[in-house]
Short mmCIF file of C-alpha atoms in Angstrom, two decimals:
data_model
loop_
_atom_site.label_atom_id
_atom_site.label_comp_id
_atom_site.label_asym_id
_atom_site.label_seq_id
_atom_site.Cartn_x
_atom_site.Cartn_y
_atom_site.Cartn_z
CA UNK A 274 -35.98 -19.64 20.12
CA UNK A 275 -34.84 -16.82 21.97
CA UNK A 276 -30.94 -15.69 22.20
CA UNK A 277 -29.58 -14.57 25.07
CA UNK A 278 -26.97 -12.88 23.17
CA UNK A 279 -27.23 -10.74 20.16
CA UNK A 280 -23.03 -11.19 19.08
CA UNK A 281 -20.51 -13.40 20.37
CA UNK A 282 -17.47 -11.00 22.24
CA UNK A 283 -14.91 -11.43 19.32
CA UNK A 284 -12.59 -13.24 21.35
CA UNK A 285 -15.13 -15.69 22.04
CA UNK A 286 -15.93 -15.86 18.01
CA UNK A 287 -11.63 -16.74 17.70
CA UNK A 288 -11.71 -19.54 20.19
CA UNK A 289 -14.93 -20.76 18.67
CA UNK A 290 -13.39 -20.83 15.18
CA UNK A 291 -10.26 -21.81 15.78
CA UNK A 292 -10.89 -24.93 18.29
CA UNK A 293 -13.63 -25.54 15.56
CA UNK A 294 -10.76 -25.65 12.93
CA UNK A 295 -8.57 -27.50 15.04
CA UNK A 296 -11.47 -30.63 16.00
CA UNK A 297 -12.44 -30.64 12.20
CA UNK A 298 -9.08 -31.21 10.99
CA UNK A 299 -8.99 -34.36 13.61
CA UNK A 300 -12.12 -35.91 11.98
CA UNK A 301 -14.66 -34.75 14.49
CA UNK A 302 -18.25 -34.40 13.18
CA UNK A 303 -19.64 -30.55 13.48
CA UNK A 304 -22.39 -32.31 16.06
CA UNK A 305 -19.64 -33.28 18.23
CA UNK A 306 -17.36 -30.23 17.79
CA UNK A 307 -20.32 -28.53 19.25
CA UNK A 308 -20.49 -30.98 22.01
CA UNK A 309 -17.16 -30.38 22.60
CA UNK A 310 -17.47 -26.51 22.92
CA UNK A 311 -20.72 -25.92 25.77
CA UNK A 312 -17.91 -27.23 28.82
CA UNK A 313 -15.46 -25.09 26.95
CA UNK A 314 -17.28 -21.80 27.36
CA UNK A 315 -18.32 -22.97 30.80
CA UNK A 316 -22.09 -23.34 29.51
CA UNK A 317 -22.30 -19.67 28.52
CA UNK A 318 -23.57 -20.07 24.87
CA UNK A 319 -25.07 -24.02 25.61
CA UNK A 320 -28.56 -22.03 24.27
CA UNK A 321 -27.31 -21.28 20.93
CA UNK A 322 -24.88 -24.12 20.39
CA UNK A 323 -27.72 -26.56 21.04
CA UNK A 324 -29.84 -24.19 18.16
CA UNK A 325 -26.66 -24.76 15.61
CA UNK A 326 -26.52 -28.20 16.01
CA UNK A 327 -30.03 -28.62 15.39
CA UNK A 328 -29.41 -26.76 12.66
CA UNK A 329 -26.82 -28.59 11.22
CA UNK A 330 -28.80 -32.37 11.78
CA UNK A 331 -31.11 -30.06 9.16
CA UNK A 332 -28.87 -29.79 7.08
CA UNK A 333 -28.15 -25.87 7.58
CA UNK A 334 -24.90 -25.04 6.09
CA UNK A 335 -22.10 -23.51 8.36
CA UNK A 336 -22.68 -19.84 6.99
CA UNK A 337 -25.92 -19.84 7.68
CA UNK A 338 -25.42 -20.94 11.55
CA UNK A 339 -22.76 -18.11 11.78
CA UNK A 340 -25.36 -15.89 10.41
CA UNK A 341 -27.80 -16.69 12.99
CA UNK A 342 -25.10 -16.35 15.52
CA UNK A 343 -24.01 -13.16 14.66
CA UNK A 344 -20.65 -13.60 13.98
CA UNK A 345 -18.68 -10.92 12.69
CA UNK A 346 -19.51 -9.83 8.70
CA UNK A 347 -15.24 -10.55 7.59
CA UNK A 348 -16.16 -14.48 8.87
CA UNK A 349 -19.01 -14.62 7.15
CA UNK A 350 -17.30 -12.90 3.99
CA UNK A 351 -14.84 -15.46 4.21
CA UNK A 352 -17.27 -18.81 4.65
CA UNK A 353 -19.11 -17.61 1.58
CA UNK A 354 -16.31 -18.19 -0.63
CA UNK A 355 -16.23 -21.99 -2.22
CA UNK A 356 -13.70 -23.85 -0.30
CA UNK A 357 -12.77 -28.12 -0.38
CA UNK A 358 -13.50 -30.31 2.93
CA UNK A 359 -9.59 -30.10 3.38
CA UNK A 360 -8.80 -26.74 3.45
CA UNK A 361 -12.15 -25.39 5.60
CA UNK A 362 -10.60 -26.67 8.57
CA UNK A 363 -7.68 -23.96 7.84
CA UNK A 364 -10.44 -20.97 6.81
CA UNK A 365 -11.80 -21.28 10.11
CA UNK A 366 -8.40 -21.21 12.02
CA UNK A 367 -7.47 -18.18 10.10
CA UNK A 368 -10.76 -16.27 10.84
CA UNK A 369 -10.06 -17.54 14.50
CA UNK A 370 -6.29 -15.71 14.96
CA UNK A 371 -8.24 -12.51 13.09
CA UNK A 372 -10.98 -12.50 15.45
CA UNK A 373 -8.70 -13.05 18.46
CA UNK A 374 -5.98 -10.79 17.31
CA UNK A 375 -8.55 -7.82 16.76
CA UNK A 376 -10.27 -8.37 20.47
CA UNK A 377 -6.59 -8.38 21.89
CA UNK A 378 -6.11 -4.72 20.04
CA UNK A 379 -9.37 -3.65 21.37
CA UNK A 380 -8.56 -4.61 24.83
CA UNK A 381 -5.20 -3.22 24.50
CA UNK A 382 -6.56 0.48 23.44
CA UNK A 383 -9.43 0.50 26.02
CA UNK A 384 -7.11 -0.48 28.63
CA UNK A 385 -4.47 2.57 27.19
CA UNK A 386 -7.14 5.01 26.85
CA UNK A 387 -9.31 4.22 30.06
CA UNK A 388 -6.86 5.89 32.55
CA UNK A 389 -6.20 8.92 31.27
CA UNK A 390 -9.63 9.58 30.12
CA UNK A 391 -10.82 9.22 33.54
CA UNK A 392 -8.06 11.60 34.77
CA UNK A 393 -8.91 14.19 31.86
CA UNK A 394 -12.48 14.12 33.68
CA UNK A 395 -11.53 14.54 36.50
CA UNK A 396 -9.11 17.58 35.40
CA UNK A 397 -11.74 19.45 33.52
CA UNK A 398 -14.28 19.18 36.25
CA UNK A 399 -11.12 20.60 38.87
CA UNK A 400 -11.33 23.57 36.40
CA UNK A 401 -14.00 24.45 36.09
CA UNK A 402 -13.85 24.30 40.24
CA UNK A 403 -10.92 26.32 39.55
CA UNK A 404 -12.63 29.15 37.49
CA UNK A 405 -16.08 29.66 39.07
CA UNK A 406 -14.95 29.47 42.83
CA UNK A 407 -11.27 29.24 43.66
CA UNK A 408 -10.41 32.11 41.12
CA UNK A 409 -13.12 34.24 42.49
CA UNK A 410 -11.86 34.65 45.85
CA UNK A 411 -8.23 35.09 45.60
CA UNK A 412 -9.33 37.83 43.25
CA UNK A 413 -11.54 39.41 46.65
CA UNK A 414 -8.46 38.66 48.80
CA UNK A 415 -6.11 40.78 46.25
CA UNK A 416 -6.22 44.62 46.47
CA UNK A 417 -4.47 46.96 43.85
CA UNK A 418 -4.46 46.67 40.19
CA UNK A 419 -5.79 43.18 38.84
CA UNK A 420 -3.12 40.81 38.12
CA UNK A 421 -3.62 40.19 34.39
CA UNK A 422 -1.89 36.31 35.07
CA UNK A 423 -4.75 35.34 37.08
CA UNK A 424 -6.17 33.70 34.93
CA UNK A 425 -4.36 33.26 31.55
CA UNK A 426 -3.34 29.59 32.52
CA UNK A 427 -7.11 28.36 33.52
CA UNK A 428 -8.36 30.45 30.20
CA UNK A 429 -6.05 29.04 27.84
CA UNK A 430 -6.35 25.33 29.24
CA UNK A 431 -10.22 26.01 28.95
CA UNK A 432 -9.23 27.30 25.03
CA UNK A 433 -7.12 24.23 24.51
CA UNK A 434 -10.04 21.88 25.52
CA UNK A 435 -12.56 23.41 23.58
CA UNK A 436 -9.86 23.07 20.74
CA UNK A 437 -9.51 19.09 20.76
CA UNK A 438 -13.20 18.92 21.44
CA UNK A 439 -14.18 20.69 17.82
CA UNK A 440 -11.55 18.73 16.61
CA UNK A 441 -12.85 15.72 17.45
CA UNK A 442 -16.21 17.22 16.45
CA UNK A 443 -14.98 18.29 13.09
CA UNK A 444 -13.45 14.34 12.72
CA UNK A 445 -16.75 12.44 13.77
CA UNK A 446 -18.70 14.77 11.09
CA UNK A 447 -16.33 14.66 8.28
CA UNK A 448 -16.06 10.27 8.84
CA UNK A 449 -19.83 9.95 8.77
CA UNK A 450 -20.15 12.57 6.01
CA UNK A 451 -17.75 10.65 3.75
CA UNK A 452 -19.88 7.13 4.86
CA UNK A 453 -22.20 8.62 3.56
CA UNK A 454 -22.05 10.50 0.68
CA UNK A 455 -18.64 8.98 -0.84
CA UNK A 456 -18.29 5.67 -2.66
CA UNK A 457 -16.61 3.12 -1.47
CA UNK A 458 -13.45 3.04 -3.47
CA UNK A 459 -13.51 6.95 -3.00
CA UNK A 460 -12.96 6.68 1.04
CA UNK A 461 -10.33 3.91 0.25
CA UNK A 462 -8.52 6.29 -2.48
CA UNK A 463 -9.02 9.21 0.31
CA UNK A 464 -7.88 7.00 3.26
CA UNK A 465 -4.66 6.31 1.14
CA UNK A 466 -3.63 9.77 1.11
CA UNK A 467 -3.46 9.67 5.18
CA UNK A 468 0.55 9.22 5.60
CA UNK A 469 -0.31 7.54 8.93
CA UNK A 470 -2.50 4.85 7.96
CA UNK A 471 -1.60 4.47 4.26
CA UNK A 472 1.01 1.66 4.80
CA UNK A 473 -1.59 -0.24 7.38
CA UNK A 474 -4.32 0.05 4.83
CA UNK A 475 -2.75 -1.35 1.95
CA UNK A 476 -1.59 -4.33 4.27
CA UNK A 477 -5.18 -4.98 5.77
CA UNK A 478 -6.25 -4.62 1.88
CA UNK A 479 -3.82 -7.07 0.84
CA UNK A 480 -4.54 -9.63 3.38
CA UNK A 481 -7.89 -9.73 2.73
CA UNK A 482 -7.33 -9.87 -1.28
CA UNK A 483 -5.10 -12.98 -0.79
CA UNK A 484 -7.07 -14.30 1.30
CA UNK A 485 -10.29 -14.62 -0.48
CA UNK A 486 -8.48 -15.15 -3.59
CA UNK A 487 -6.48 -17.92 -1.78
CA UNK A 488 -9.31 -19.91 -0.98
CA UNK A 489 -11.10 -19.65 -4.57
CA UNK A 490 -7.95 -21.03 -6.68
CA UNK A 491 -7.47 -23.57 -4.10
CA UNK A 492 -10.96 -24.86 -5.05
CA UNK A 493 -10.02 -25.25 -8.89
CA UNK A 494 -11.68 -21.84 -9.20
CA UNK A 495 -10.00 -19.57 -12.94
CA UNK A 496 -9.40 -15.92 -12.28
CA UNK A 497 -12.59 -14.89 -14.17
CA UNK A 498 -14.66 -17.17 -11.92
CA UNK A 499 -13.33 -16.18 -8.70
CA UNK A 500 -13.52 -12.43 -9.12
CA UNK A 501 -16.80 -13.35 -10.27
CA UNK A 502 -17.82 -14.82 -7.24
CA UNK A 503 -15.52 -12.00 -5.52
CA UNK A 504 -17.92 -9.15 -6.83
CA UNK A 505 -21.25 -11.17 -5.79
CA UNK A 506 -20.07 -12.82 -2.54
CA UNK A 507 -18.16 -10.19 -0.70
CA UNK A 508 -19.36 -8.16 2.25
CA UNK A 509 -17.35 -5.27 1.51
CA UNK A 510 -18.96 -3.17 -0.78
CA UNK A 511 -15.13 -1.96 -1.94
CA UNK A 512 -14.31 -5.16 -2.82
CA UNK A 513 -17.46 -5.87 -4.95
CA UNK A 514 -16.53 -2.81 -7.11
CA UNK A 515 -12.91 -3.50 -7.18
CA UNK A 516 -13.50 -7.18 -8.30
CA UNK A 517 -15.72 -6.21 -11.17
CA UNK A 518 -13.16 -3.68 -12.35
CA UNK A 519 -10.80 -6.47 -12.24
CA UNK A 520 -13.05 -8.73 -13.96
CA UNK A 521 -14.13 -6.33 -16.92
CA UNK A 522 -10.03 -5.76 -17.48
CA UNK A 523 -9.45 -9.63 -17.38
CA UNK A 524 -12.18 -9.76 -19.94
CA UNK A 525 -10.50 -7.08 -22.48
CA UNK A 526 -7.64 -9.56 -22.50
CA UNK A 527 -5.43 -7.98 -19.82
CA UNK A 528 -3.34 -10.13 -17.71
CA UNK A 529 -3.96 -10.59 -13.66
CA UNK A 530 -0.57 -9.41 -13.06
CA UNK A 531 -0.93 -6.44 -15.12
CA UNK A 532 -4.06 -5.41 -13.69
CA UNK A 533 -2.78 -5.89 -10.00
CA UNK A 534 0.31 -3.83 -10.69
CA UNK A 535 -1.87 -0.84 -11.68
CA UNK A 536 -4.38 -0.57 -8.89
CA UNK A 537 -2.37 1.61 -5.82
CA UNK A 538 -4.52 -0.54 -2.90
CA UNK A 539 -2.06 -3.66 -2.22
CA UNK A 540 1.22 -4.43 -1.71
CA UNK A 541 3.75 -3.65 -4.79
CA UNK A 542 4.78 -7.50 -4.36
CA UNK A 543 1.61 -8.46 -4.98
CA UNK A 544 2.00 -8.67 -8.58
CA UNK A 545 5.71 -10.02 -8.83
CA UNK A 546 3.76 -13.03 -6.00
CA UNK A 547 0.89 -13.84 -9.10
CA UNK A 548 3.96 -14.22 -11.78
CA UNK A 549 5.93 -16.66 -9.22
CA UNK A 550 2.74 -19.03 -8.73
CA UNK A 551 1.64 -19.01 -12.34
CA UNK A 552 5.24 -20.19 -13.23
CA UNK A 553 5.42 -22.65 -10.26
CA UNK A 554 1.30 -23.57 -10.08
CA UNK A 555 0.89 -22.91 -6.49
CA UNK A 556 -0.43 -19.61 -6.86
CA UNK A 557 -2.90 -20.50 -3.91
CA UNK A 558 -0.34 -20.74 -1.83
CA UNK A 559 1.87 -17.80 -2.53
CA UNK A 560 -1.09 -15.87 -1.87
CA UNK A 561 -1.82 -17.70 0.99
CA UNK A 562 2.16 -16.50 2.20
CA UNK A 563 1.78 -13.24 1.10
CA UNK A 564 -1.71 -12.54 3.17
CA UNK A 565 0.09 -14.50 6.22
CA UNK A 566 3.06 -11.99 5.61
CA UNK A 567 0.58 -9.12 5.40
CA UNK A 568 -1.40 -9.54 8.54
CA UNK A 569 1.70 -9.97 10.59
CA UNK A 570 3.16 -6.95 9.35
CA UNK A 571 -0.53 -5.38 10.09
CA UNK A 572 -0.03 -7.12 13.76
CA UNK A 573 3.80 -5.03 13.94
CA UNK A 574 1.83 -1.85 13.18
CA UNK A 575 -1.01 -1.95 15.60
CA UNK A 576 1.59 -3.21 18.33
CA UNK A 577 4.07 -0.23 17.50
CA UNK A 578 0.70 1.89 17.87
CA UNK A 579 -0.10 0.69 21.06
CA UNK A 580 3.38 0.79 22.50
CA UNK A 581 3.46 4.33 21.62
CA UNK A 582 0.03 6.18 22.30
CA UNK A 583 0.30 4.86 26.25
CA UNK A 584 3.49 7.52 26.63
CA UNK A 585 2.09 10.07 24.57
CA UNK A 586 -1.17 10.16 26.27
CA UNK A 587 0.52 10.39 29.75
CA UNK A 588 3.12 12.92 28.67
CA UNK A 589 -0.23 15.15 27.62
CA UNK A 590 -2.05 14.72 31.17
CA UNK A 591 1.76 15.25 32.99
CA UNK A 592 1.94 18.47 30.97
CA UNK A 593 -1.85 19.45 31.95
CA UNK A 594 -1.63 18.61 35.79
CA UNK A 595 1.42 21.12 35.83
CA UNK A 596 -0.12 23.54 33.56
CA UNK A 597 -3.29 22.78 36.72
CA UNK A 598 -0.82 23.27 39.51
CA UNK A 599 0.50 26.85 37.94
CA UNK A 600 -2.70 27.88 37.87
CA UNK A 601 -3.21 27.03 41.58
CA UNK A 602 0.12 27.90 42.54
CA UNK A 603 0.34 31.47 40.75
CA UNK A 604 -2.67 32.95 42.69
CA UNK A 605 -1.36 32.37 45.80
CA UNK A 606 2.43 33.77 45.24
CA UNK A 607 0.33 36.99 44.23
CA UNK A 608 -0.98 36.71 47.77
CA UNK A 609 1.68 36.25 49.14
CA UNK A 610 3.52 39.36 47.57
CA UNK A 611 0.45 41.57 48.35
CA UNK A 612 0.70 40.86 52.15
#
């Protein structure tokens, strides 16, 4: 069968998962969840929910139907871990908020960034106007010595353009050069040194540490066992070799808490949260706190981001349409004074 779609829109994939979530935890069936979701989408995706639900009556597990919807690879990383009939209802809510709250960021930035990179467009092709032809002829109108401010503004805005552009250049090369050629954990360890997104990092890191890990000792999974399963199961290749690093100290004896406290990737309270739920035997659920605590702290983050970038990038084309208007502006007062 044929899909009209290659990949849900991620805030289609968190409504899916969450209403999902919601109907399974009220004793729906997955046939009639699925029932329950064409109207919902207003028939969109009635193609590939009928497909899943066939699926399922052959007894495909959930994962798999994901898969073959193309949901995003952190759901799938997340369905692959073991989990009990009671708590699946709650993986698929949480994937839900993560899929909606990351579509709400994207919209957020494209909506930020749209505007003024329109306008910057539409600046850069005004000077290049500006230097070929405007320039041109208030230079034939002038007599006398050549007025050495002429053009400084239009050269050095020209400069300053070419500037961000190898900068951005230099950025896109050096990011797929380290994809490349780096290991995993050595683009984490260098990604850690960036003051800006260090403390983000280590929060998205932490949330999706206690999150996995959550879901494994809430299925009566040890610590060897789950970062077992960690290292085979994940789809992030850092995580697979940070697991097994894990799992070959756990094996020399070492304590999880003394193992977490050494590794510079998560939250310092990480470690003090394993000692608290080892003494009180709900470690599931203090991680379970902990990544809740970590992805709204992410959330504070991306929404302080977004907040600021908006002024910044509109204080930057203010300061270039005046830098434009001097340029204009100058050539004519030197008219003006040579009449």
């Amino acid at each position: 069968m044929k899909w009209k779609r290659k990949r849900w829109p991620l805030a289609d994939q968190g409504t899916f998962l969450q209403k999902t979530g919601e109907l399974l935890s009220k004793g729906y069936r997955m046939k009639d969840v699925l029932l329950h979701m064409q109207p919902f989408f207003d028939h969109r995706y009635d193609q590939q929910l009928q497909h899943a639900s066939l699926q399922f009556e052959q007894g495909a597990s959930f994962l798999h139907v994901m898969q073959h919807m193309h949901f995003h690879p952190h759901v799938q990383s997340f369905l692959q871990m073991p989990h009990s009939q009671n708590t699946f209802p709650n993986v698929l809510k949480n994937c839900g908020l993560m899929m909606t709250k990351w579509s709400m960021y994207q919209r957020q930035l494209l909506q930020i960034i749209r505007y003024p990179l329109i306008m910057g467009l539409f600046f850069i092709a005004f000077l290049v106007v500006l230097q070929m032809y405007i320039l041109p002829l208030f230079e034939g109108l002038t007599t006398g010595e050549k007025n050495p401010y002429l053009e400084l503004l239009p050269s050095l805005m020209f400069q300053g353009i070419q500037l961000i552009g190898c900068l951005i250049a230099f950025s896109a090369i050096a990011y797929l050069a380290l994809k490349r050629f780096a290991t995993p954990v050595q683009q984490i360890n260098l990604y850690l040194r960036l003051p800006l997104f260090k403390r983000w990092l280590r929060y998205y890191l932490t949330y999706y540490f206690c999150s996995q890990l959550s879901i494994l000792f809430a299925s009566g999974c040890s610590a060897r066992e789950a970062f077992t399963i960690l290292t085979t199961k994940s789809n992030t290749p850092f995580f697979q070799e940070e697991c097994k690093r894990i799992y070959e100290q756990l094996t020399a004896g070492e304590r999880l808490e003394e193992v977490i406290a050494q590794r510079p990737y998560y939250d310092p309270s990480l470690a003090a949260v394993i000692v608290m739920g080892q003494l009180k035997g709900d470690l599931h659920q203090q991680l379970d706190e902990l990544s809740a605590n970590s992805f709204e702290q992410m959330d504070r983050m991306l929404k302080s981001v977004v907040a600021r970038t908006q002024p910044i990038l509109f204080a930057m084309l203010g300061l270039f349409v005046f830098l434009l208007f001097l340029s204009v502006m100058l050539p004519v007062f030197q008219l003006m004074n040579s009449i």
